[in-house]
């Protein structure tokens, strides 16, 4: 029902607009370009302190009294600088390192505290590495024993749990000089505390009902038609280099890390299924399980006992913040799985996007009960939308748990009926048949989860894998470890000790303790004081890892969910305007210039406007079939230009697949999937 805009009567082939600026260059005074951004990158090194040697006195008189440095004759200015540098270093390193060494580092770096920090941390790393080489394991050196141990214990983060909050925080980041009236549309000026939930898109606009009926292989085609990647320069780290690929092979006993998201319609049994699987794997002890059973019985929800396994984990993890995507870890024979339990309810799809954007593979849970599968699959159900979303977000391998098979007496006909319907849809959504496996399960009874079901009801017609075997046989995804470092923030919190923590998935490159990182868009640098992977402190983490970083040298207030931490030498681009190739889902009302949308990108959702419709493209060849269309209809492929309210950090799809994909939503429905083709500077 069109309330404000009546565009039903549009003739899609109408003449082009006269005033369309397609192909012309436009002044972008409101953009922060990478080159502009580069100017603001921390560069104290380039500007050595202009101190003058006027007044000389003995350093031992200062509050950082240390006889060992009394030989340093410092001016009053130098003394103040030294004191300030030492304070900063102590904030990062604690009291573990002898002050003498800190002083030496500060003086030899000419009062550049970051350089001084880098040098002491690099020194520590070097000593550690030498010790490792000498002894074949991490044996401490003779003279540095206690020191090194102390430093390690001090710089190791005290993070205990990882989280994916999925909440869409307001960024509070002002765009200098964004045109209030852009393209004839009211572009709301950014406000601090602006909440960017779906509800914020003009509610007066026409409602779009999402019922994806997809052209064949669309998402795949969308990806394939983007050009080959331009070579990305290797990250130029000054620090001690590690052979990440070799280290990755050795890590976790040679097991690959895999990020798995569980998706499906509400009540399909996702939490019960995964909770029961965790129980069967021994991740929950019998006593705790008994407690859940008693408590759920008391609460009149006995059937939710297994679902509570995940919920409880979430509660423990949340530190007072509501969790949207539960996250936990389990192991298969060849993999270490980070499990994300995404909310199935329609209202939580934005959170589900957050989870899916960070996943490598997915388990789609469908309810086999009569009528229930249909409810989840037809209009309004989340089965289709979730399937389409995960594929659009880059997930190519899928295990479909045809769940609650106990409810249909493990009937093969019902299983085949569901496989038939889903198979057709998933193929259309861009999944290769060979990358989708269907497993009959019962989350409640536990059949076919961790071990193959022995019941003759099932074995008489099913000889395939159980769910765990299927998860184990997923191909490990390619990790972009050779690209410059990128991490998208999914949660920010203050922990004990100095600095603060961010969690997120490393999308590219790798990070080591002691590294300097740049946060975008705020364009601020910080130092990595600690890294935790699956709650364990580690020295480094690489693409694909869900980590928690402890950061110092930056104010927590500057960082929000959706920001990207990157390598300062090769920063991510930041813009408010970019071009993209999009695939339009099953919308009822055509998209026109000025259409307001919510841009869902990684862990961020940002109000945006479709600024221009550049061309309609052929679905398979990508050729332009129509320039400057007046509107875009369902199923079409198109090139468009988007304008966001506030700057966002993103990459071209051809350079960083993971950071070049997004979804567009409008009025609570997903209306398109897109890939970034050009970033306007
Ligand atoms: P979610 O919303 O997808 O996470 O679903 P839940 O795990 O919360 O389960 C919803 C309801 O379905 C609960 O009452 C479960 O006990 C029930 N349920 C889950 N799996 C099965 C199953 O395999 N068989 C039967 N009969 N019920 C199940």
XYZ file of C-alpha atoms and ligand atoms in Angstrom:
709
model
C 0.000 0.000 0.000
C 1.542 3.173 -1.198
C 1.013 5.899 1.310
C 3.274 8.727 0.308
C 4.577 7.731 -3.050
C 2.480 6.279 -5.742
C 4.925 4.694 -8.095
C 2.869 1.746 -9.186
C 1.932 3.519 -12.362
C 5.517 4.000 -13.426
C 6.460 2.921 -16.890
C 9.864 1.349 -16.250
C 11.021 2.154 -19.754
C 10.232 5.825 -19.523
C 12.719 8.399 -20.818
C 15.869 9.142 -18.874
C 15.875 12.065 -16.583
C 17.345 15.199 -18.096
C 19.136 16.334 -14.989
C 20.793 13.064 -14.105
C 24.431 13.642 -13.440
C 25.562 10.160 -14.379
C 29.116 10.185 -15.619
C 29.918 13.642 -14.347
C 32.131 14.345 -11.439
C 30.615 15.941 -8.401
C 32.373 17.822 -5.642
C 32.496 15.668 -2.559
C 33.503 18.073 0.101
C 31.851 16.006 2.778
C 33.832 12.857 2.199
C 36.823 11.754 4.162
C 39.007 10.224 1.526
C 41.756 7.759 2.329
C 44.307 10.316 1.264
C 42.764 12.914 3.521
C 42.570 10.352 6.270
C 46.228 9.525 5.800
C 47.134 13.067 6.706
C 45.672 12.565 10.121
C 47.286 9.273 10.850
C 49.391 9.452 13.910
C 52.794 10.699 12.856
C 54.585 12.027 15.862
C 57.712 10.438 14.515
C 57.736 12.902 11.650
C 57.682 15.827 14.073
C 60.299 15.354 16.710
C 59.695 17.378 19.816
C 61.185 20.846 19.480
C 62.656 20.929 22.928
C 65.463 23.296 23.717
C 68.332 22.645 25.996
C 68.032 25.539 28.343
C 67.963 24.336 31.860
C 69.908 21.300 33.002
C 69.520 19.289 36.136
C 69.777 15.840 37.474
C 66.872 13.482 36.700
C 67.100 11.887 40.143
C 65.270 14.874 41.596
C 62.144 14.077 39.649
C 59.238 12.029 40.893
C 60.402 9.161 38.668
C 63.401 8.839 40.852
C 65.892 6.250 39.771
C 69.550 6.374 40.532
C 70.413 4.394 37.465
C 69.363 7.232 35.237
C 70.863 10.033 37.197
C 73.529 10.355 34.571
C 70.969 11.718 32.129
C 71.114 15.458 32.223
C 67.711 16.717 31.208
C 66.123 20.079 30.713
C 62.895 20.959 32.495
C 60.940 20.416 29.301
C 62.599 17.068 28.696
C 61.970 16.083 32.257
C 58.269 16.810 31.875
C 58.196 14.929 28.599
C 59.928 11.964 30.145
C 57.500 11.898 33.065
C 54.540 11.991 30.734
C 56.005 9.260 28.517
C 56.698 7.057 31.526
C 53.144 7.479 32.783
C 51.837 6.428 29.409
C 54.168 3.457 29.197
C 53.230 2.310 32.655
C 49.607 2.461 31.656
C 50.369 0.014 28.869
C 53.014 -2.154 30.493
C 52.130 -1.899 34.146
C 54.935 -1.713 36.677
C 56.580 -4.844 35.362
C 59.406 -3.367 33.332
C 62.231 -1.681 35.247
C 61.895 2.048 34.943
C 65.466 2.212 33.749
C 64.555 0.327 30.582
C 61.550 2.503 29.992
C 63.652 5.627 30.431
C 66.264 4.314 27.993
C 63.567 3.543 25.465
C 61.984 6.974 25.843
C 65.304 8.770 25.513
C 66.458 6.765 22.528
C 63.133 7.365 20.809
C 63.460 11.087 21.486
C 60.360 11.145 23.680
C 58.162 9.398 21.124
C 56.184 7.227 23.492
C 54.756 4.990 20.786
C 58.168 4.331 19.352
C 59.443 3.627 22.834
C 56.595 1.211 23.477
C 57.155 -0.458 20.136
C 60.819 -0.916 20.894
C 60.352 -2.443 24.360
C 57.559 -4.714 23.158
C 59.582 -5.733 20.105
C 62.518 -6.404 22.398
C 60.366 -8.624 24.571
C 59.017 -10.437 21.529
C 62.536 -10.929 20.195
C 63.771 -12.353 23.462
C 60.783 -14.664 23.610
C 61.377 -15.843 20.066
C 65.086 -16.410 20.687
C 64.254 -18.400 23.757
C 61.782 -20.453 21.791
C 64.360 -21.152 19.122
C 67.053 -22.096 21.618
C 65.000 -24.475 23.693
C 62.452 -25.576 21.166
C 59.778 -24.330 23.514
C 59.033 -21.154 25.411
C 61.829 -21.414 27.998
C 62.643 -18.177 29.710
C 66.123 -16.699 29.413
C 68.369 -16.617 32.454
C 68.512 -12.966 33.239
C 65.088 -11.992 31.981
C 63.124 -14.796 33.600
C 61.073 -12.965 36.141
C 60.759 -9.846 34.032
C 59.432 -11.578 30.970
C 57.019 -13.630 32.987
C 55.779 -10.559 34.737
C 55.353 -8.619 31.526
C 53.469 -11.477 29.991
C 51.126 -11.713 32.913
C 50.650 -7.980 32.945
C 49.999 -7.455 29.279
C 47.769 -10.462 28.885
C 44.167 -9.318 28.750
C 41.865 -10.186 31.571
C 39.103 -10.862 29.116
C 37.135 -13.882 30.045
C 34.363 -14.058 27.505
C 33.824 -13.138 23.917
C 30.612 -11.650 22.762
C 28.855 -10.576 19.662
C 26.379 -8.047 20.859
C 24.895 -7.427 17.460
C 23.318 -4.328 18.882
C 23.328 -1.405 16.546
C 24.833 1.356 18.574
C 24.584 4.969 17.773
C 27.946 6.106 16.592
C 27.925 9.657 17.808
C 30.273 10.474 14.958
C 29.597 13.760 13.253
C 30.022 14.213 9.519
C 31.550 17.584 8.930
C 29.561 19.513 6.411
C 27.188 16.885 5.042
C 24.711 18.585 2.773
C 21.437 18.765 4.586
C 19.582 18.805 1.304
C 21.139 16.234 -0.931
C 19.590 15.302 -4.201
C 16.324 16.850 -3.279
C 15.935 14.556 -0.293
C 16.078 15.504 3.286
C 19.274 14.000 4.550
C 18.963 14.102 8.291
C 21.998 15.638 9.892
C 23.799 13.178 12.070
C 23.017 13.412 15.721
C 24.783 12.005 18.662
C 22.892 9.110 20.104
C 21.038 8.466 16.902
C 19.646 4.983 16.994
C 19.692 3.273 13.658
C 17.137 0.519 14.038
C 14.778 -0.375 11.222
C 12.131 1.776 12.760
C 14.133 4.842 11.893
C 13.494 4.624 8.215
C 10.618 6.905 7.407
C 7.603 4.983 8.526
C 5.392 6.890 6.203
C 6.889 5.203 3.162
C 5.297 2.414 1.263
C 5.578 -0.965 2.927
C 7.581 -3.463 0.998
C 6.688 -7.068 1.490
C 9.587 -9.405 1.160
C 8.729 -12.682 -0.510
C 11.882 -13.542 -2.326
C 11.234 -15.272 -5.613
C 14.660 -15.318 -7.047
C 16.117 -15.532 -10.498
C 18.440 -18.467 -10.809
C 21.915 -18.232 -9.277
C 21.509 -14.552 -8.667
C 23.766 -14.009 -5.742
C 26.497 -16.069 -7.302
C 26.196 -14.101 -10.539
C 26.364 -10.852 -8.608
C 29.667 -11.917 -7.129
C 31.142 -13.461 -10.247
C 30.559 -10.398 -12.356
C 32.674 -8.155 -10.211
C 36.114 -7.733 -11.694
C 39.258 -9.461 -10.555
C 40.889 -8.030 -7.460
C 43.550 -5.394 -7.769
C 46.694 -6.570 -6.046
C 46.790 -5.357 -2.484
C 50.158 -4.451 -1.101
C 51.447 -6.590 1.713
C 51.067 -5.087 5.095
C 54.315 -3.360 5.914
C 54.721 -4.144 9.584
C 57.902 -2.989 11.223
C 57.448 -5.522 13.975
C 58.882 -8.965 14.210
C 57.204 -10.815 11.378
C 55.613 -14.182 11.922
C 54.870 -16.776 9.296
C 51.129 -16.667 9.873
C 50.286 -19.426 7.451
C 52.724 -21.814 9.082
C 51.592 -20.747 12.553
C 47.964 -21.250 11.594
C 48.722 -24.813 10.523
C 50.315 -25.530 13.885
C 47.684 -23.815 15.996
C 44.838 -25.645 17.786
C 46.612 -28.937 17.199
C 46.333 -28.428 13.463
C 42.563 -27.957 13.621
C 40.979 -25.326 11.400
C 38.857 -22.621 12.960
C 35.406 -22.339 11.479
C 32.736 -19.748 12.277
C 29.302 -21.276 12.135
C 25.984 -19.492 12.343
C 22.733 -21.300 13.141
C 19.778 -19.850 11.312
C 16.112 -20.646 10.787
C 12.569 -19.668 11.590
C 11.648 -18.961 15.197
C 10.832 -22.186 17.107
C 12.409 -24.399 14.449
C 14.477 -25.774 17.330
C 17.829 -24.035 16.770
C 18.765 -23.526 20.417
C 17.513 -26.962 21.469
C 19.441 -28.630 18.656
C 22.720 -26.861 19.335
C 22.304 -27.030 23.124
C 21.751 -30.771 22.895
C 24.722 -31.158 20.572
C 26.932 -29.291 23.051
C 25.653 -31.528 25.828
C 26.380 -34.677 23.829
C 29.869 -33.375 23.110
C 30.519 -33.037 26.825
C 30.575 -29.226 26.772
C 27.881 -29.182 29.462
C 28.239 -31.496 32.431
C 25.471 -33.742 33.657
C 24.980 -31.755 36.831
C 24.450 -28.483 34.982
C 22.110 -30.192 32.552
C 20.152 -31.586 35.472
C 19.925 -28.079 36.889
C 18.532 -26.760 33.594
C 16.003 -29.582 33.493
C 14.808 -28.816 37.009
C 14.683 -25.088 36.444
C 12.938 -25.309 33.100
C 10.425 -27.745 34.595
C 9.770 -25.311 37.413
C 9.298 -22.513 34.912
C 6.778 -24.699 33.056
C 9.093 -24.918 30.049
C 10.563 -28.382 30.413
C 11.062 -28.718 26.669
C 13.440 -25.746 26.696
C 16.068 -27.364 28.931
C 18.576 -27.843 26.096
C 17.890 -24.406 24.672
C 18.932 -23.017 28.058
C 22.437 -24.348 27.512
C 23.039 -21.613 24.980
C 20.956 -19.027 26.760
C 22.819 -19.556 29.998
C 26.138 -19.208 28.223
C 24.831 -15.956 26.889
C 23.838 -14.702 30.307
C 27.212 -15.465 31.758
C 28.876 -13.805 28.882
C 26.875 -10.664 28.663
C 28.331 -8.542 31.481
C 25.030 -6.786 31.845
C 24.488 -6.219 28.141
C 21.738 -8.071 26.350
C 23.162 -10.580 23.935
C 21.629 -10.789 20.532
C 23.798 -13.473 19.053
C 24.921 -16.195 21.431
C 28.443 -17.420 20.867
C 30.242 -20.469 22.117
C 32.903 -22.951 21.076
C 33.057 -26.683 20.416
C 35.367 -29.058 18.598
C 34.915 -31.679 15.949
C 37.553 -34.154 14.848
C 39.275 -31.715 12.488
C 37.850 -28.307 13.410
C 37.381 -25.825 16.218
C 33.956 -24.285 15.763
C 32.854 -20.864 16.927
C 29.116 -21.226 17.122
C 26.769 -18.296 16.712
C 23.142 -18.851 17.575
C 21.259 -16.168 15.671
C 17.822 -15.031 16.738
C 15.109 -16.410 14.466
C 12.436 -13.846 15.089
C 11.681 -11.435 12.269
C 12.334 -8.442 14.509
C 15.875 -9.627 15.057
C 16.919 -10.066 11.453
C 19.335 -7.132 11.667
C 21.072 -8.981 14.502
C 21.036 -12.133 12.492
C 22.799 -10.254 9.702
C 25.500 -9.324 12.186
C 26.004 -12.973 13.051
C 25.869 -14.160 9.469
C 28.302 -11.504 8.279
C 30.898 -13.083 10.508
C 30.161 -16.697 9.622
C 31.971 -19.028 7.234
C 29.304 -21.729 7.142
C 25.714 -22.104 8.326
C 23.334 -24.666 9.759
C 19.793 -23.942 8.630
C 17.265 -25.524 10.971
C 13.774 -26.234 9.635
C 10.855 -27.732 11.524
C 9.665 -30.888 9.761
C 6.272 -30.914 11.518
C 3.247 -30.660 9.242
C 2.333 -27.057 8.715
C 5.361 -25.769 10.612
C 7.845 -26.167 7.798
C 5.360 -24.464 5.514
C 4.825 -21.602 7.976
C 8.554 -20.967 8.134
C 9.030 -21.293 4.400
C 6.113 -19.322 3.029
C 5.486 -15.594 3.165
C 6.482 -14.052 6.445
C 8.629 -17.035 7.509
C 12.320 -16.572 8.107
C 13.583 -19.711 6.370
C 13.810 -18.084 2.952
C 15.024 -14.742 4.170
C 17.722 -16.271 6.359
C 18.881 -18.558 3.543
C 19.108 -15.699 1.136
C 20.802 -13.428 3.643
C 23.563 -15.835 4.566
C 24.304 -16.536 0.911
C 24.374 -12.827 0.122
C 26.732 -12.331 3.027
C 29.206 -14.791 1.580
C 28.282 -18.127 3.175
C 28.538 -20.832 0.523
C 28.330 -24.056 2.546
C 25.153 -25.035 4.296
C 23.938 -27.942 6.417
C 20.164 -28.142 6.605
C 18.943 -29.843 9.769
C 15.470 -31.146 8.956
C 14.523 -31.083 12.614
C 11.696 -32.448 14.789
C 11.634 -35.556 12.607
C 10.212 -37.347 15.677
C 7.043 -35.327 15.105
C 6.566 -36.939 11.685
C 7.622 -40.451 12.745
C 10.880 -40.154 10.809
C 8.960 -40.477 7.555
C 11.180 -40.436 4.468
C 8.407 -38.901 2.331
C 8.211 -35.850 4.554
C 11.996 -35.483 4.528
C 12.108 -35.710 0.728
C 9.231 -33.267 0.362
C 11.141 -30.685 2.426
C 14.428 -31.382 0.635
C 12.671 -30.901 -2.705
C 11.116 -27.566 -1.781
C 14.180 -26.197 -0.041
C 16.602 -27.490 -2.645
C 14.932 -25.573 -5.411
C 14.931 -22.386 -3.398
C 18.516 -22.704 -2.177
C 19.719 -23.304 -5.723
C 17.974 -20.153 -6.822
C 19.550 -18.306 -3.930
C 22.981 -19.215 -5.255
C 24.003 -22.295 -3.277
C 25.674 -25.063 -5.254
C 23.873 -28.371 -4.808
C 27.121 -30.020 -3.765
C 27.577 -27.466 -0.979
C 24.247 -28.153 0.707
C 23.660 -31.265 2.850
C 20.361 -32.306 4.434
C 20.328 -34.174 7.743
C 17.214 -35.562 9.445
C 17.459 -34.703 13.168
C 15.629 -34.432 16.441
C 17.058 -31.716 18.633
C 14.905 -32.787 21.538
C 15.666 -36.503 21.354
C 19.261 -35.934 20.246
C 19.067 -38.325 17.287
C 21.570 -37.856 14.477
C 23.329 -34.965 16.195
C 26.712 -36.111 17.536
C 26.448 -39.718 16.355
C 24.489 -41.461 13.631
C 21.010 -42.473 14.670
C 20.683 -46.236 15.163
C 16.901 -46.344 15.077
C 15.627 -48.556 12.286
C 12.939 -45.962 11.513
C 15.722 -43.811 10.143
C 18.438 -46.289 9.153
C 16.086 -48.033 6.765
C 16.195 -45.044 4.444
C 19.045 -42.770 5.634
C 22.702 -43.728 5.621
C 24.179 -40.260 5.484
C 26.162 -38.217 7.971
C 25.006 -36.989 11.351
C 25.075 -33.233 11.988
C 28.474 -33.249 13.686
C 30.060 -35.239 10.846
C 28.621 -32.789 8.361
C 29.989 -29.811 10.279
C 33.347 -31.549 10.433
C 33.373 -32.076 6.677
C 32.826 -28.417 5.755
C 35.732 -27.138 3.693
C 37.844 -24.633 5.630
C 37.362 -21.184 4.092
C 40.119 -19.131 2.507
C 41.643 -16.719 4.992
C 42.967 -13.414 3.671
C 45.986 -13.430 5.966
C 48.249 -11.726 3.451
C 46.129 -8.608 3.178
C 46.421 -5.571 5.453
C 44.816 -6.012 8.862
C 41.069 -5.391 9.210
C 38.802 -6.097 12.181
C 35.182 -5.074 12.367
C 34.034 -4.231 15.901
C 31.070 -6.211 17.162
C 31.320 -5.212 20.806
C 33.142 -2.644 22.932
C 33.522 -2.839 26.677
C 35.647 -1.736 29.574
C 37.471 -4.493 31.359
C 39.581 -4.529 34.478
C 42.913 -2.828 34.061
C 43.939 -0.097 31.726
C 42.570 0.375 28.257
C 39.408 -1.261 26.966
C 38.358 -4.268 24.917
C 36.799 -4.715 21.523
C 35.585 -7.987 20.083
C 35.143 -8.811 16.431
C 36.213 -11.008 13.591
C 39.569 -10.447 11.953
C 38.488 -10.067 8.342
C 41.960 -9.767 6.854
C 45.620 -9.843 7.798
C 46.862 -10.580 11.284
C 47.567 -8.759 14.499
C 50.237 -9.171 17.153
C 50.447 -7.918 20.707
C 52.198 -4.563 20.595
C 50.881 -3.611 17.129
C 49.661 -0.118 16.435
C 46.181 -0.046 14.932
C 44.118 2.674 13.346
C 40.392 2.911 14.073
C 38.185 4.160 11.250
C 36.162 6.324 10.803
C 37.387 8.189 13.907
C 40.926 8.027 12.511
C 42.585 7.405 15.873
C 45.473 5.109 16.672
C 46.009 2.780 19.609
C 48.240 -0.050 20.778
C 47.224 -3.689 21.111
C 47.998 -4.651 24.663
C 46.484 -8.107 24.557
C 44.653 -10.556 22.337
C 42.267 -13.310 23.427
C 40.991 -16.091 21.228
C 38.294 -18.333 22.674
C 38.988 -16.809 26.090
C 42.666 -17.759 25.926
C 45.390 -15.119 25.738
C 47.399 -15.382 22.524
C 50.283 -13.438 20.962
C 48.682 -13.079 17.548
C 45.457 -13.682 15.680
C 44.731 -13.892 11.975
C 41.941 -13.528 9.422
C 38.951 -15.633 10.348
C 39.542 -15.502 14.113
C 36.925 -14.102 16.453
C 39.027 -12.242 18.945
C 38.956 -9.861 21.814
C 41.590 -7.115 21.692
C 42.674 -5.102 24.708
C 43.627 -1.645 23.485
C 45.428 1.267 25.077
C 46.254 4.790 24.042
C 42.713 5.530 22.906
C 39.538 6.670 24.606
C 36.792 4.013 24.650
C 34.261 6.725 23.880
C 35.710 7.050 20.380
C 34.861 3.467 19.444
C 31.526 2.022 18.456
C 30.135 -1.176 17.029
C 30.728 -1.248 13.273
C 34.020 0.641 13.306
C 36.990 -0.989 11.664
C 40.452 -1.388 13.160
C 43.056 -1.530 10.453
C 46.728 -1.388 9.649
C 47.720 2.315 9.931
C 49.949 2.070 6.872
C 47.193 0.756 4.644
C 44.011 2.183 6.121
C 40.524 1.196 5.100
C 38.627 3.732 3.033
C 36.017 5.914 4.656
C 33.215 7.602 2.766
C 29.602 8.641 2.801
C 29.057 7.981 -0.880
C 29.807 4.878 -2.907
C 28.638 2.979 -5.948
C 27.455 -0.575 -5.841
C 26.034 -3.352 -7.856
C 22.845 -4.573 -6.259
C 20.447 -7.403 -6.744
C 16.903 -6.447 -5.929
C 14.807 -8.954 -4.022
C 11.116 -9.470 -4.373
C 9.854 -5.964 -3.715
C 6.392 -4.834 -4.635
C 7.128 -1.174 -5.160
C 9.962 -0.178 -7.488
C 12.990 1.601 -6.090
C 13.398 5.186 -7.229
C 16.008 7.864 -6.738
C 15.966 9.146 -3.162
C 14.687 5.874 -1.707
C 15.579 5.709 2.030
C 17.137 2.446 3.170
C 19.022 0.938 6.065
C 22.435 -0.191 4.983
C 23.448 -3.350 6.839
C 27.154 -3.739 6.580
C 29.145 -6.077 8.803
C 28.073 -5.173 12.324
C 26.689 -1.765 11.467
C 23.333 -0.578 10.245
C 23.312 2.922 8.901
C 20.523 5.036 7.392
C 21.261 5.731 3.740
C 19.630 7.029 0.604
C 19.751 5.649 -2.911
C 21.260 8.716 -4.466
C 21.314 7.639 -8.090
C 20.168 4.843 -10.319
C 23.043 4.482 -12.755
C 22.135 1.490 -14.897
C 20.291 -1.778 -15.131
C 22.587 -4.735 -15.776
C 22.084 -8.044 -17.489
C 21.727 -10.697 -14.776
C 24.265 -13.106 -16.164
C 26.632 -11.087 -18.333
C 26.640 -7.898 -16.299
C 26.279 -5.786 -19.454
C 24.407 -2.508 -19.185
C 20.933 -3.050 -20.578
C 19.592 0.370 -19.677
C 21.327 3.541 -18.566
C 19.901 5.919 -15.993
C 16.688 4.025 -15.282
C 13.893 5.880 -13.537
C 13.210 3.005 -11.208
C 14.316 -0.496 -10.386
C 12.004 -3.458 -10.084
C 12.182 -6.844 -8.360
C 14.772 -9.298 -9.542
C 16.807 -6.666 -11.384
C 20.552 -6.216 -11.204
C 21.597 -2.600 -11.129
C 24.376 -0.145 -10.513
C 23.419 2.499 -7.985
C 25.000 5.189 -5.883
C 24.375 5.231 -2.153
C 24.710 8.073 0.292
C 25.063 7.269 3.979
C 24.275 9.707 6.742
C 27.566 9.295 8.490
C 30.925 8.128 7.206
C 31.427 4.392 7.107
C 34.578 2.391 6.570
C 34.343 -0.046 3.696
C 36.278 -1.658 0.870
C 35.749 -2.554 -2.746
C 34.354 -6.032 -3.155
C 37.091 -6.912 -5.621
C 39.767 -6.104 -3.029
C 38.203 -7.434 0.176
C 35.186 -9.622 -0.463
C 34.381 -9.714 3.223
C 34.302 -5.942 3.538
C 32.668 -5.152 0.232
C 29.271 -6.783 0.779
C 26.131 -5.285 2.253
C 22.370 -5.676 2.480
C 19.709 -3.029 2.078
C 16.608 -3.153 4.214
C 13.525 -1.060 4.201
C 10.605 -1.067 6.569
C 11.641 -4.307 8.217
C 12.309 -6.243 5.004
C 15.468 -7.030 3.129
C 15.098 -5.443 -0.295
C 18.510 -5.971 -1.880
C 21.988 -7.437 -1.550
C 24.929 -5.507 -2.914
C 28.653 -5.357 -3.515
C 30.736 -2.170 -3.451
C 32.187 -1.285 -6.866
C 33.452 2.266 -6.408
C 34.153 4.447 -3.399
C 33.610 8.134 -4.058
C 36.319 10.320 -2.655
P 14.427 -21.769 18.328
O 13.495 -20.599 18.491
O 14.600 -22.120 16.887
O 15.736 -21.634 19.034
O 13.666 -23.024 18.962
P 13.837 -23.686 20.398
O 15.101 -24.455 20.473
O 13.600 -22.656 21.442
O 12.649 -24.752 20.374
C 11.308 -24.389 20.264
C 10.442 -25.518 20.788
O 10.565 -26.660 19.942
C 10.826 -25.972 22.176
O 9.654 -26.242 22.904
C 11.586 -27.248 21.941
O 11.505 -28.155 22.987
C 10.894 -27.800 20.706
N 11.773 -28.680 19.947
C 13.024 -28.387 19.521
N 13.547 -29.425 18.834
C 12.607 -30.400 18.821
C 12.557 -31.717 18.264
O 13.485 -32.201 17.618
N 11.409 -32.409 18.459
C 10.354 -31.915 19.143
N 9.292 -32.666 19.268
N 10.378 -30.667 19.678
C 11.476 -29.921 19.532
